[in-house]
């Protein structure tokens, strides 16, 4: 029961953290390529 509550509590944060990770990956990728 506690695990389910814990999961439900953190569930809304997942899309935000995923977007954050994608943004970081995008910045890393774009910075690793030489600018045109």
Short mmCIF file of C-alpha atoms in Angstrom, two decimals:
data_model
loop_
_atom_site.label_atom_id
_atom_site.label_comp_id
_atom_site.label_asym_id
_atom_site.label_seq_id
_atom_site.Cartn_x
_atom_site.Cartn_y
_atom_site.Cartn_z
CA UNK A 1 0.00 0.00 0.00
CA UNK A 2 2.75 2.43 0.92
CA UNK A 3 4.54 1.67 -2.33
CA UNK A 4 1.43 2.48 -4.36
CA UNK A 5 0.97 5.79 -2.55
CA UNK A 6 4.65 6.57 -3.11
CA UNK A 7 4.27 5.75 -6.82
CA UNK A 8 1.12 7.88 -7.18
CA UNK A 9 2.82 10.74 -5.37
CA UNK A 10 5.81 10.81 -7.72
CA UNK A 11 3.91 10.00 -10.90
CA UNK A 12 3.15 13.65 -11.85
CA UNK A 13 6.88 14.42 -11.70
CA UNK A 14 7.83 11.86 -14.37
CA UNK A 15 6.90 13.90 -17.47
CA UNK A 16 8.77 16.89 -16.07
CA UNK A 17 11.94 14.93 -15.35
CA UNK A 18 11.73 13.22 -18.74
CA UNK A 19 11.45 16.61 -20.48
CA UNK A 20 14.36 17.88 -18.40
CA UNK A 21 16.50 14.89 -19.41
CA UNK A 22 15.58 15.34 -23.08
CA UNK A 23 16.45 19.02 -22.89
CA UNK A 24 19.81 18.23 -21.29
CA UNK A 25 20.52 15.57 -23.91
CA UNK A 26 19.56 17.98 -26.68
CA UNK A 27 21.85 20.66 -25.28
CA UNK A 28 24.69 18.15 -24.93
CA UNK A 29 24.18 16.93 -28.50
CA UNK A 30 23.95 20.41 -29.98
CA UNK A 31 27.01 21.59 -28.06
CA UNK A 32 29.06 18.55 -29.09
CA UNK A 33 28.53 19.35 -32.77
CA UNK A 34 30.52 22.25 -34.21
CA UNK A 35 28.33 25.23 -34.92
CA UNK A 36 27.81 26.02 -38.62
#
